Amino acid sequence: MSLTTQKQLENTLGQCKKALVFVIAFSFVINILVLCLPIYMLQIYDRVISSRSIDTLLLLSMITIFALLTMAVLENIRTRLMVRIGAWFDESLSPDILSGSIALQLRQGLSASVQSLRDIAAIRAFIGGNAIIPALDAPWTPVFLGFVFLLHPILGIIATVGALILFAIAIINDMSTRQAHKKANEASIMAMQQAESAARNADAIEAMGIMPNFIKSWTALNNDSIQGQVTANSKGALLTASSKFIRMLLQISMLGVGAYLVIENEMTAGAMIAGSILMARALAPVEQSISAWGTAISARQSYQRLKEQIPAFPERAKSMPLPKPKGLISVEKVTYFHPGGAEPVLHGINFKLEPGEALGIIGPSGTGKSTLARLMLGNLTPTAGTVRLDNMDVAKWDPDDLGPHCGYLPQDVELFPGTLRQNIARMSEGDPDMVIHAAKLAGCHELILRQPKGYDTVVGERGLGLSGGERQRIALARALYGDPSLIVLDEANANLDGVGEAALQRAIAYLKSRKATIILVGHRPSMMQSMDKLLVLQDAQIRAFGERDEVLKPLLEQSAAIAQKGGQK
């Protein structure tokens, strides 16, 4: 459980509540100033007209205009303050939410999703929008109704009954649309995730003719979302129209009954107008809440999803900064299961590497080579056993502290939106000399110089616009940036041509000259000639481990025998 992020959410909400005290104070003054208009009407109709006093009219008008201007200024300040609170809520939580989402992908193998960030944005929009204003003004509804009762009990009864009817409509609106909104949001999230998956796998979808089936699957989800929204909005539209009808009916009733009471000399014309204004203000929060109910439901669902998601975020290790590691790797009886998996991916893995040694990990596909590499980097936590770097458990090493000392070239290479310089410098501006040094080691310096703006060329999402080999060389430069002590290369030559492979071999030679510890993952023995030691994985266990030639010789002999046997057939 991510206690840090959970506590951060609670603390942020606590700070928001404290800030809301000022908003409530502004709302108090605003609603007091609202009374100026009915009082003005009461005085105009009952005193000014009968006295024919121009001076009184001017004075009352000036006071009322000043009060209304003050109210407008305060409403502007209140709205701006709500926007700032919403923005602060987002800014305070989004970094931890993004970090938690990434950690969830790494540690538990769950699909990375930006839905939590969308939920934060939805809550921010709710706080900073107009949907929360009715809730701030609603406590004043009984106060305004009380003033209507003071003008005349019958008018007070009409206004109170109207408020109760509108409140009942608001409750019915919530009960009738909540499930529809929830189902629509869930379907929308699934449709968006499927669309994002399609964008990542566009080549495969197009090449294998998957598009019609994919569109059919996505359309079903999207239609569920649309239908849910249509159902919820249709019900909401009916109730909104009903509330407007009742609102206008109440206005007519107030004026009609008020006129009758004026005719019967039970109240003045000014009281009739003032009562109509007060009722309108009393009912406004209830009526507005019906229109804003959909936004409130979405924000509530977003908050519930956050509360459910945050406990699943793995706790990021925080420890005292340690010196740059020398590269001593110790893997001690490591076993790893995928979350929910019944069979171990790795079982009883045990070996040691001295600083500066180069290890090649080979074996058939699906034997856990990449998993072992990720365990050594601390991206995964062993189910049992320990992986140590310079005698420190990498699972307990702060990733922000350890990361700069490690280089990693994953199987699936992706570049980030930004400049080539930023990609190599790990999304910082980076020291120009270090960036160029890493690019030259990876054999992509000349390639970058040929780009429209050199190192300042902006690459598209995932490095679109560059070939697979070009992306891999730039990712290799990123792994080499900063002269790391430990570097892991997973299928590093998968997309490289002859020039790229030569650059890779030069980079490995440079790393060995610096006494960096190198882990090279592959499945072809031929690419392991520059390694000091080899580790062969098979059936989740170590089949062989030792000096390169000792391990490689029987493997090559076995491969040759299989090839010869196949040729004889």
Coordinates of C-alpha atoms in Angstrom, one line a residue:
M1 CA 0.0 0.0 0.0
S2 CA 1.3 3.5 -0.8
L3 CA 0.8 5.1 2.5
T4 CA 2.7 8.2 1.3
T5 CA 0.4 8.9 -1.6
Q6 CA -2.7 8.0 0.6
K7 CA -1.5 10.4 3.2
Q8 CA -0.8 13.0 0.5
L9 CA -4.3 12.7 -0.7
E10 CA -5.7 13.2 2.8
N11 CA -3.4 16.1 3.5
T12 CA -4.3 17.8 0.2
L13 CA -8.0 17.4 0.9
G14 CA -7.4 18.8 4.4
Q15 CA -5.6 21.9 3.0
C16 CA -8.4 22.3 0.4
K17 CA -10.9 22.3 3.3
K18 CA -8.9 25.0 5.1
A19 CA -8.9 27.1 1.9
L20 CA -12.6 26.6 1.6
V21 CA -13.1 28.6 4.8
F22 CA -12.2 31.7 2.9
V23 CA -14.6 30.8 0.1
I24 CA -17.3 30.2 2.7
A25 CA -16.6 33.6 4.2
F26 CA -16.9 35.2 0.7
S27 CA -20.2 33.3 0.2
F28 CA -21.5 34.7 3.5
V29 CA -20.8 38.3 2.5
I30 CA -22.2 37.7 -1.1
N31 CA -25.4 36.3 0.3
I32 CA -25.8 39.1 2.7
L33 CA -25.4 41.6 -0.1
V34 CA -28.1 39.8 -2.1
L35 CA -30.6 41.2 0.3
C36 CA -29.9 44.7 -1.0
L37 CA -32.0 44.2 -4.1
P38 CA -35.2 43.1 -2.3
I39 CA -34.7 45.8 0.3
Y40 CA -34.2 48.3 -2.5
M41 CA -37.5 47.2 -4.2
L42 CA -39.3 47.3 -0.9
Q43 CA -38.2 50.9 -0.3
I44 CA -38.8 52.1 -3.8
Y45 CA -42.4 50.8 -4.0
D46 CA -43.4 51.5 -0.4
R47 CA -41.6 54.7 0.4
V48 CA -39.9 56.5 -2.5
I49 CA -42.9 56.4 -4.9
S50 CA -45.3 57.5 -2.2
S51 CA -43.0 60.3 -0.9
R52 CA -41.8 61.3 -4.4
S53 CA -38.4 62.0 -2.9
I54 CA -35.7 62.2 -5.6
D55 CA -32.9 62.5 -3.1
T56 CA -34.0 59.3 -1.3
L57 CA -34.2 57.5 -4.7
L58 CA -30.7 58.6 -5.7
L59 CA -29.2 57.7 -2.3
L60 CA -30.9 54.2 -2.3
S61 CA -29.8 53.6 -5.9
M62 CA -26.2 54.6 -5.2
I63 CA -26.1 52.3 -2.1
T64 CA -27.6 49.4 -4.0
I65 CA -25.3 49.8 -7.0
F66 CA -22.3 49.9 -4.7
A67 CA -23.5 46.7 -2.9
L68 CA -24.1 45.0 -6.3
L69 CA -20.7 46.0 -7.5
T70 CA -19.1 44.7 -4.3
M71 CA -21.0 41.5 -4.7
A72 CA -19.8 41.1 -8.3
V73 CA -16.2 41.7 -7.2
L74 CA -16.5 39.1 -4.4
E75 CA -18.1 36.6 -6.7
N76 CA -15.2 37.0 -9.1
I77 CA -12.7 36.6 -6.3
R78 CA -14.6 33.5 -5.0
T79 CA -14.6 31.9 -8.5
R80 CA -10.9 32.7 -9.0
L81 CA -10.1 31.2 -5.6
M82 CA -11.9 28.0 -6.4
V83 CA -10.0 27.8 -9.7
R84 CA -6.7 28.2 -7.7
I85 CA -7.7 25.6 -5.2
G86 CA -8.6 23.1 -8.0
A87 CA -5.3 23.8 -9.7
W88 CA -3.3 23.4 -6.4
F89 CA -5.1 20.1 -5.8
D90 CA -4.0 18.9 -9.2
E91 CA -0.4 20.2 -8.9
S92 CA 0.0 18.6 -5.4
L93 CA -1.2 15.1 -6.3
S94 CA -0.4 14.6 -10.0
P95 CA 3.3 13.9 -9.6
D96 CA 2.7 11.3 -6.9
I97 CA -0.2 9.8 -8.9
L98 CA 2.0 9.5 -12.1
S99 CA 4.8 8.0 -10.1
G100 CA 2.5 5.5 -8.5
S101 CA 1.0 4.5 -11.8
I102 CA 4.5 3.9 -13.2
A103 CA 5.5 1.9 -10.1
L104 CA 2.3 -0.2 -10.4
Q105 CA 3.2 -1.1 -14.0
L106 CA 6.8 -2.0 -13.0
R107 CA 6.2 -3.9 -9.7
Q108 CA 2.9 -5.7 -10.3
G109 CA 2.8 -6.0 -14.1
L110 CA -0.5 -4.2 -14.3
S111 CA -1.3 -2.1 -17.3
A112 CA -0.1 1.5 -16.9
S113 CA -2.9 3.9 -17.2
V114 CA -3.4 7.6 -17.1
Q115 CA -6.9 7.2 -15.8
S116 CA -5.9 8.4 -12.3
L117 CA -4.6 11.6 -13.9
R118 CA -7.9 12.0 -15.7
D119 CA -9.6 11.5 -12.4
I120 CA -7.5 14.2 -10.8
A121 CA -8.4 16.5 -13.7
A122 CA -12.1 15.8 -13.2
I123 CA -11.9 16.7 -9.5
R124 CA -10.0 19.8 -10.4
A125 CA -12.6 20.8 -12.9
F126 CA -15.4 20.2 -10.4
I127 CA -13.6 22.3 -7.7
G128 CA -12.7 25.1 -10.1
G129 CA -16.0 25.1 -12.1
N130 CA -19.5 26.4 -11.2
A131 CA -20.8 23.0 -10.0
I132 CA -19.6 23.6 -6.4
I133 CA -21.1 27.1 -6.1
P134 CA -24.7 25.9 -5.4
A135 CA -23.4 23.8 -2.5
L136 CA -21.9 27.0 -1.0
D137 CA -25.1 29.0 -1.5
A138 CA -27.5 26.2 -0.4
P139 CA -27.2 26.8 3.4
W140 CA -28.7 30.3 2.7
T141 CA -31.9 28.9 1.2
P142 CA -33.6 28.6 4.7
V143 CA -32.5 32.1 5.5
F144 CA -34.1 33.6 2.4
L145 CA -37.2 31.5 2.9
G146 CA -37.4 32.9 6.4
F147 CA -37.4 36.5 5.0
V148 CA -40.2 35.5 2.7
F149 CA -42.2 34.3 5.6
L150 CA -41.6 37.7 7.3
L151 CA -43.2 39.4 4.3
H152 CA -46.2 37.1 4.4
P153 CA -46.7 33.5 5.7
I154 CA -48.6 32.5 2.5
L155 CA -45.8 33.5 0.3
G156 CA -43.4 31.7 2.6
I157 CA -45.4 28.5 2.3
I158 CA -45.4 28.8 -1.5
A159 CA -41.7 29.3 -1.6
T160 CA -41.0 26.5 0.9
V161 CA -43.2 24.0 -0.9
G162 CA -41.4 25.0 -4.2
A163 CA -38.0 24.5 -2.6
L164 CA -39.0 21.0 -1.3
I165 CA -40.3 20.0 -4.7
L166 CA -37.1 21.1 -6.4
F167 CA -35.0 19.4 -3.8
A168 CA -37.0 16.2 -4.4
I169 CA -36.3 16.5 -8.1
A170 CA -32.6 16.8 -7.3
I171 CA -32.7 13.6 -5.3
I172 CA -34.7 11.8 -8.0
N173 CA -32.1 13.1 -10.6
D174 CA -29.3 11.6 -8.5
M175 CA -31.0 8.2 -8.0
S176 CA -32.1 7.9 -11.6
T177 CA -28.9 8.9 -13.3
R178 CA -26.1 7.7 -11.0
Q179 CA -25.8 4.1 -12.3
A180 CA -26.2 5.3 -15.9
H181 CA -23.3 7.8 -15.4
K182 CA -21.2 5.2 -13.7
K183 CA -21.7 2.6 -16.5
A184 CA -21.1 5.2 -19.2
N185 CA -17.8 6.4 -17.5
E186 CA -16.6 2.8 -17.1
A187 CA -17.3 2.0 -20.8
S188 CA -15.7 5.3 -21.8
I189 CA -12.5 4.4 -19.9
M190 CA -12.3 0.9 -21.5
A191 CA -12.9 2.4 -25.0
M192 CA -10.2 4.9 -24.4
Q193 CA -7.7 2.3 -23.2
Q194 CA -8.5 0.2 -26.3
A195 CA -8.0 3.1 -28.6
E196 CA -4.7 3.9 -26.9
S197 CA -3.7 0.3 -27.4
A198 CA -4.6 0.5 -31.1
A199 CA -2.5 3.6 -31.5
R200 CA 0.5 1.8 -30.0
N201 CA 0.0 -1.3 -32.3
A202 CA -1.1 0.5 -35.5
D203 CA 1.4 -1.4 -37.7
A204 CA 0.2 -4.9 -36.6
I205 CA -3.5 -3.9 -36.9
E206 CA -3.0 -2.6 -40.4
A207 CA -0.7 -5.3 -41.6
M208 CA -2.8 -8.2 -40.5
G209 CA -6.2 -6.8 -41.4
I210 CA -7.3 -6.5 -37.7
M211 CA -8.9 -3.1 -38.2
P212 CA -12.5 -4.2 -38.9
N213 CA -12.6 -6.6 -35.9
F214 CA -10.9 -4.0 -33.7
I215 CA -13.3 -1.2 -34.8
K216 CA -16.2 -3.6 -34.1
S217 CA -14.9 -4.3 -30.6
W218 CA -14.2 -0.6 -29.9
T219 CA -17.5 0.5 -31.3
A220 CA -19.4 -1.8 -28.9
L221 CA -17.6 -0.2 -26.0
N222 CA -18.0 3.3 -27.3
N223 CA -21.7 2.7 -28.0
D224 CA -22.2 1.5 -24.4
S225 CA -20.6 4.7 -23.2
I226 CA -22.7 6.8 -25.6
Q227 CA -25.9 5.0 -24.7
G228 CA -25.2 5.4 -21.0
Q229 CA -24.7 9.1 -21.5
V230 CA -27.8 9.4 -23.6
T231 CA -29.8 7.6 -20.9
A232 CA -28.5 9.7 -18.1
N233 CA -28.8 13.0 -20.0
S234 CA -32.3 12.1 -21.2
K235 CA -33.4 11.6 -17.7
G236 CA -31.6 14.6 -16.5
A237 CA -33.1 16.7 -19.3
L238 CA -36.6 15.7 -18.3
L239 CA -36.0 16.6 -14.7
T240 CA -34.2 19.8 -15.6
A241 CA -37.2 20.8 -17.8
S242 CA -39.5 19.9 -15.0
S243 CA -37.6 22.0 -12.5
K244 CA -37.7 25.0 -14.9
F245 CA -41.4 24.6 -15.3
I246 CA -41.9 24.4 -11.5
R247 CA -39.6 27.4 -11.1
M248 CA -41.6 29.5 -13.5
L249 CA -44.9 28.2 -12.0
L250 CA -43.7 29.3 -8.6
Q251 CA -42.8 32.7 -9.9
I252 CA -46.2 33.2 -11.3
S253 CA -47.8 31.9 -8.1
M254 CA -45.7 34.3 -6.0
L255 CA -46.7 37.3 -8.2
G256 CA -50.4 36.1 -8.5
V257 CA -50.9 35.4 -4.9
G258 CA -48.9 38.5 -4.0
A259 CA -51.1 40.7 -6.2
Y260 CA -54.2 39.2 -4.6
L261 CA -52.7 40.0 -1.1
V262 CA -51.9 43.5 -2.2
I263 CA -55.5 44.0 -3.5
E264 CA -56.8 42.7 -0.1
N265 CA -54.4 45.2 1.6
E266 CA -52.6 42.4 3.4
M267 CA -49.2 43.4 2.0
T268 CA -47.6 46.1 -0.1
A269 CA -46.6 46.0 -3.7
G270 CA -42.9 46.4 -2.6
A271 CA -43.3 43.3 -0.4
M272 CA -44.7 41.4 -3.3
I273 CA -41.7 42.2 -5.6
A274 CA -39.2 41.7 -2.7
G275 CA -40.8 38.3 -2.0
S276 CA -40.4 37.2 -5.6
I277 CA -36.7 38.2 -5.7
L278 CA -36.0 36.4 -2.4
M279 CA -37.7 33.2 -3.5
A280 CA -35.7 33.3 -6.8
R281 CA -32.5 33.6 -4.8
A282 CA -33.6 30.9 -2.3
L283 CA -34.4 28.4 -5.1
A284 CA -31.4 29.2 -7.3
P285 CA -28.9 26.8 -5.6
V286 CA -31.4 23.9 -5.7
E287 CA -32.2 24.5 -9.4
Q288 CA -28.5 25.0 -10.3
S289 CA -27.6 21.7 -8.5
I290 CA -29.8 19.8 -10.8
S291 CA -28.0 21.1 -13.9
A292 CA -24.6 20.5 -12.2
W293 CA -25.4 17.0 -10.9
G294 CA -23.7 15.2 -13.7
T295 CA -20.4 17.0 -13.0
A296 CA -20.8 16.2 -9.3
I297 CA -21.4 12.5 -10.0
S298 CA -18.3 12.3 -12.3
A299 CA -16.2 14.0 -9.7
R300 CA -17.5 11.7 -7.0
Q301 CA -16.7 8.6 -9.1
S302 CA -13.3 9.9 -9.9
Y303 CA -12.6 10.4 -6.2
Q304 CA -13.8 6.9 -5.4
R305 CA -11.5 5.4 -8.1
L306 CA -8.6 7.3 -6.7
K307 CA -9.3 6.0 -3.2
E308 CA -9.4 2.5 -4.6
Q309 CA -6.3 2.9 -6.8
I310 CA -3.9 4.6 -4.5
P311 CA -3.6 1.7 -2.0
A312 CA -2.4 -0.5 -4.8
F313 CA 0.5 1.9 -5.6
P314 CA 3.8 0.2 -4.4
E315 CA 5.7 2.2 -1.8
R316 CA 8.8 3.8 -3.4
A317 CA 11.9 3.1 -1.4
K318 CA 13.4 6.2 0.4
S319 CA 16.8 5.9 1.9
M320 CA 19.9 7.9 2.6
P321 CA 21.8 8.8 -0.6
L322 CA 24.7 6.3 -1.1
P323 CA 28.0 6.7 -3.0
K324 CA 28.2 5.8 -6.7
P325 CA 28.2 2.0 -6.8
K326 CA 31.2 0.1 -8.1
G327 CA 29.0 -2.5 -9.8
L328 CA 29.3 -5.6 -7.5
I329 CA 26.2 -7.7 -8.3
S330 CA 25.0 -10.4 -5.9
V331 CA 21.8 -12.4 -6.8
E332 CA 20.9 -14.5 -3.8
K333 CA 18.4 -17.4 -4.2
V334 CA 16.0 -15.3 -6.2
T335 CA 12.6 -16.6 -7.1
Y336 CA 10.0 -14.6 -8.9
F337 CA 6.4 -15.1 -9.7
H338 CA 4.3 -12.8 -11.9
P339 CA 1.4 -11.4 -9.9
G340 CA -1.3 -14.0 -9.9
G341 CA 1.0 -16.5 -11.6
A342 CA 1.0 -20.2 -10.6
E343 CA 4.5 -21.1 -12.0
P344 CA 7.7 -19.3 -11.2
V345 CA 9.3 -17.2 -13.9
L346 CA 12.7 -17.7 -12.1
H347 CA 13.5 -20.1 -9.3
G348 CA 16.5 -20.3 -7.1
I349 CA 18.7 -18.0 -9.1
N350 CA 22.1 -17.6 -7.4
F351 CA 25.3 -15.9 -8.8
K352 CA 27.7 -13.1 -8.2
L353 CA 29.5 -10.6 -10.5
E354 CA 32.5 -8.5 -9.6
P355 CA 32.7 -4.9 -10.5
G356 CA 33.7 -4.4 -14.2
E357 CA 32.6 -7.9 -15.3
A358 CA 30.5 -8.4 -18.4
L359 CA 27.8 -11.1 -18.2
G360 CA 25.8 -12.5 -21.1
I361 CA 22.4 -14.0 -20.3
I362 CA 21.1 -16.4 -22.9
G363 CA 18.4 -19.0 -23.2
P364 CA 15.2 -19.8 -25.1
S365 CA 12.4 -17.3 -25.3
G366 CA 10.2 -17.1 -22.2
T367 CA 12.9 -18.3 -19.8
G368 CA 13.0 -15.2 -17.7
K369 CA 16.0 -13.4 -19.1
S370 CA 14.4 -10.0 -19.3
T371 CA 12.8 -10.5 -15.9
L372 CA 16.2 -11.3 -14.3
A373 CA 17.6 -8.1 -15.9
R374 CA 14.8 -6.0 -14.5
L375 CA 15.3 -7.6 -11.1
M376 CA 19.0 -6.5 -11.1
L377 CA 17.9 -3.0 -11.9
G378 CA 15.4 -2.9 -9.1
N379 CA 12.4 -2.5 -11.5
L380 CA 10.9 -5.7 -10.0
T381 CA 11.0 -7.0 -6.5
P382 CA 11.8 -10.7 -6.0
T383 CA 9.1 -12.9 -4.6
A384 CA 11.9 -14.6 -2.6
G385 CA 15.6 -13.9 -2.2
T386 CA 17.6 -10.7 -2.7
V387 CA 19.4 -8.8 -5.4
R388 CA 22.2 -6.7 -4.1
L389 CA 24.3 -3.9 -5.7
D390 CA 27.4 -3.2 -3.7
N391 CA 25.8 -5.2 -0.9
M392 CA 22.7 -3.0 -0.8
D393 CA 19.3 -4.5 -1.6
V394 CA 18.3 -2.8 -4.8
A395 CA 14.6 -3.1 -3.8
K396 CA 15.4 -0.8 -0.9
W397 CA 17.5 1.7 -2.8
D398 CA 15.8 4.9 -3.7
P399 CA 15.2 4.7 -7.5
D400 CA 15.8 8.4 -7.9
D401 CA 19.2 7.9 -6.3
L402 CA 20.1 4.7 -8.0
G403 CA 18.8 5.5 -11.5
P404 CA 21.6 7.9 -12.5
H405 CA 24.1 5.2 -11.9
C406 CA 22.4 2.6 -14.1
G407 CA 21.8 2.4 -17.8
Y408 CA 19.0 0.3 -19.4
L409 CA 18.2 -0.5 -23.0
P410 CA 14.9 -2.4 -22.9
Q411 CA 13.6 -4.8 -25.5
D412 CA 10.8 -2.5 -26.6
V413 CA 12.5 0.8 -27.3
E414 CA 10.4 4.0 -27.0
L415 CA 11.5 7.6 -27.1
F416 CA 9.7 10.3 -25.2
P417 CA 8.1 13.4 -26.8
G418 CA 10.8 16.0 -26.6
T419 CA 14.1 16.8 -28.3
L420 CA 16.8 14.3 -29.1
R421 CA 19.0 16.0 -26.6
Q422 CA 16.4 15.6 -23.8
N423 CA 15.9 11.9 -24.7
I424 CA 19.6 11.2 -24.4
A425 CA 19.9 13.2 -21.2
R426 CA 17.0 11.3 -19.6
M427 CA 14.5 14.2 -20.1
S428 CA 16.8 16.9 -18.7
E429 CA 18.6 19.5 -20.7
G430 CA 21.8 17.7 -19.8
D431 CA 25.5 18.7 -20.2
P432 CA 26.1 19.1 -23.9
D433 CA 29.5 17.4 -23.7
M434 CA 28.0 14.4 -21.9
V435 CA 25.1 14.2 -24.4
I436 CA 27.5 14.3 -27.4
H437 CA 29.9 11.8 -25.7
A438 CA 27.0 9.3 -25.2
A439 CA 25.7 9.8 -28.8
K440 CA 29.2 9.1 -30.2
L441 CA 29.5 6.0 -28.2
A442 CA 26.2 4.8 -29.5
G443 CA 27.1 5.7 -33.1
C444 CA 24.2 8.1 -33.5
H445 CA 26.1 11.5 -33.4
E446 CA 26.3 11.8 -37.2
L447 CA 22.7 10.6 -37.5
I448 CA 21.5 13.3 -35.1
L449 CA 23.5 16.0 -36.9
R450 CA 21.6 15.2 -40.1
Q451 CA 18.3 15.9 -38.4
P452 CA 16.6 19.3 -39.2
K453 CA 17.6 20.9 -35.9
G454 CA 20.4 18.5 -34.8
Y455 CA 20.2 17.7 -31.1
D456 CA 17.3 20.1 -30.7
T457 CA 15.1 18.2 -33.2
V458 CA 11.8 17.3 -31.6
V459 CA 10.9 13.7 -32.0
G460 CA 7.3 12.6 -32.2
E461 CA 5.6 10.3 -29.6
R462 CA 7.5 7.0 -29.2
G463 CA 10.1 8.4 -31.6
L464 CA 7.9 8.4 -34.7
G465 CA 9.8 9.6 -37.7
L466 CA 12.9 7.5 -36.9
S467 CA 13.6 3.9 -38.0
G468 CA 13.7 1.1 -35.5
G469 CA 17.5 1.0 -35.7
E470 CA 17.8 4.8 -35.2
R471 CA 15.5 4.7 -32.2
Q472 CA 17.6 1.9 -30.7
R473 CA 20.8 3.7 -31.1
I474 CA 19.4 6.9 -29.5
A475 CA 18.0 4.7 -26.7
L476 CA 21.5 3.2 -26.3
A477 CA 23.0 6.7 -26.0
R478 CA 20.4 7.3 -23.3
A479 CA 21.6 4.2 -21.5
L480 CA 25.2 5.2 -21.8
Y481 CA 24.6 8.8 -20.6
G482 CA 26.4 9.8 -17.5
D483 CA 28.9 6.8 -17.6
P484 CA 26.7 4.4 -15.4
S485 CA 28.3 1.8 -13.2
L486 CA 25.8 -0.8 -14.1
I487 CA 24.3 -1.1 -17.6
V488 CA 21.8 -3.6 -18.8
L489 CA 21.3 -4.2 -22.5
D490 CA 18.2 -6.3 -23.4
E491 CA 18.3 -7.6 -27.0
A492 CA 20.5 -4.6 -27.8
N493 CA 21.1 -5.6 -31.4
A494 CA 17.5 -6.5 -32.2
N495 CA 17.0 -3.6 -34.8
L496 CA 20.6 -2.7 -35.5
D497 CA 22.3 -3.0 -38.9
G498 CA 26.0 -3.6 -39.4
V499 CA 27.0 -0.1 -38.5
G500 CA 24.8 -0.2 -35.4
E501 CA 26.2 -3.5 -34.2
A502 CA 29.8 -2.2 -34.7
A503 CA 28.8 0.9 -32.5
L504 CA 27.4 -1.5 -29.9
Q505 CA 30.6 -3.5 -29.8
R506 CA 32.6 -0.2 -29.4
A507 CA 30.3 0.9 -26.6
I508 CA 30.8 -2.4 -24.8
A509 CA 34.6 -2.2 -25.2
Y510 CA 34.5 1.4 -23.7
L511 CA 32.3 0.3 -20.8
K512 CA 34.7 -2.6 -20.0
S513 CA 37.6 -0.2 -20.1
R514 CA 35.8 1.9 -17.5
K515 CA 35.2 -1.2 -15.3
A516 CA 31.5 -0.8 -15.6
T517 CA 29.4 -3.9 -14.9
I518 CA 27.6 -5.0 -18.1
I519 CA 24.6 -7.3 -18.4
L520 CA 23.9 -8.3 -22.0
V521 CA 20.6 -10.2 -22.6
G522 CA 20.1 -12.3 -25.8
H523 CA 19.3 -15.7 -27.2
R524 CA 22.1 -16.0 -29.7
P525 CA 25.5 -17.3 -28.4
S526 CA 27.3 -15.6 -31.3
M527 CA 26.7 -12.1 -29.8
M528 CA 28.3 -13.0 -26.5
Q529 CA 32.0 -13.0 -27.7
S530 CA 32.8 -9.8 -25.8
M531 CA 31.4 -11.1 -22.5
D532 CA 33.5 -12.3 -19.6
K533 CA 30.9 -14.7 -18.2
L534 CA 27.8 -16.4 -19.5
L535 CA 24.6 -17.5 -17.7
V536 CA 22.2 -19.9 -19.4
L537 CA 18.6 -19.9 -18.3
Q538 CA 16.3 -22.8 -19.0
D539 CA 13.0 -23.8 -17.3
A540 CA 13.2 -20.9 -14.9
Q541 CA 16.6 -22.1 -13.5
I542 CA 20.3 -21.6 -14.2
R543 CA 21.4 -24.3 -16.6
A544 CA 25.0 -23.1 -16.8
F545 CA 27.1 -20.2 -15.3
G546 CA 30.8 -19.5 -15.6
E547 CA 33.5 -18.2 -17.8
R548 CA 32.4 -17.4 -21.4
D549 CA 34.4 -20.1 -23.2
E550 CA 33.6 -22.8 -20.7
V551 CA 29.9 -22.2 -21.1
L552 CA 29.9 -21.3 -24.8
K553 CA 31.9 -24.2 -26.1
P554 CA 29.3 -27.0 -25.3
L555 CA 26.5 -24.8 -26.5
L556 CA 28.2 -24.2 -29.8
E557 CA 29.0 -27.9 -30.1
Q558 CA 25.4 -28.8 -29.4
S559 CA 24.1 -26.3 -32.0
A560 CA 26.5 -27.7 -34.6
A561 CA 25.5 -31.3 -33.8
I562 CA 21.8 -30.3 -34.2
A563 CA 22.5 -28.6 -37.5
Q564 CA 24.5 -31.5 -38.8
K565 CA 21.8 -33.9 -37.8
G566 CA 19.2 -31.8 -39.6
G567 CA 21.4 -31.7 -42.7
Q568 CA 21.7 -35.5 -42.8
K569 CA 17.9 -35.8 -42.8

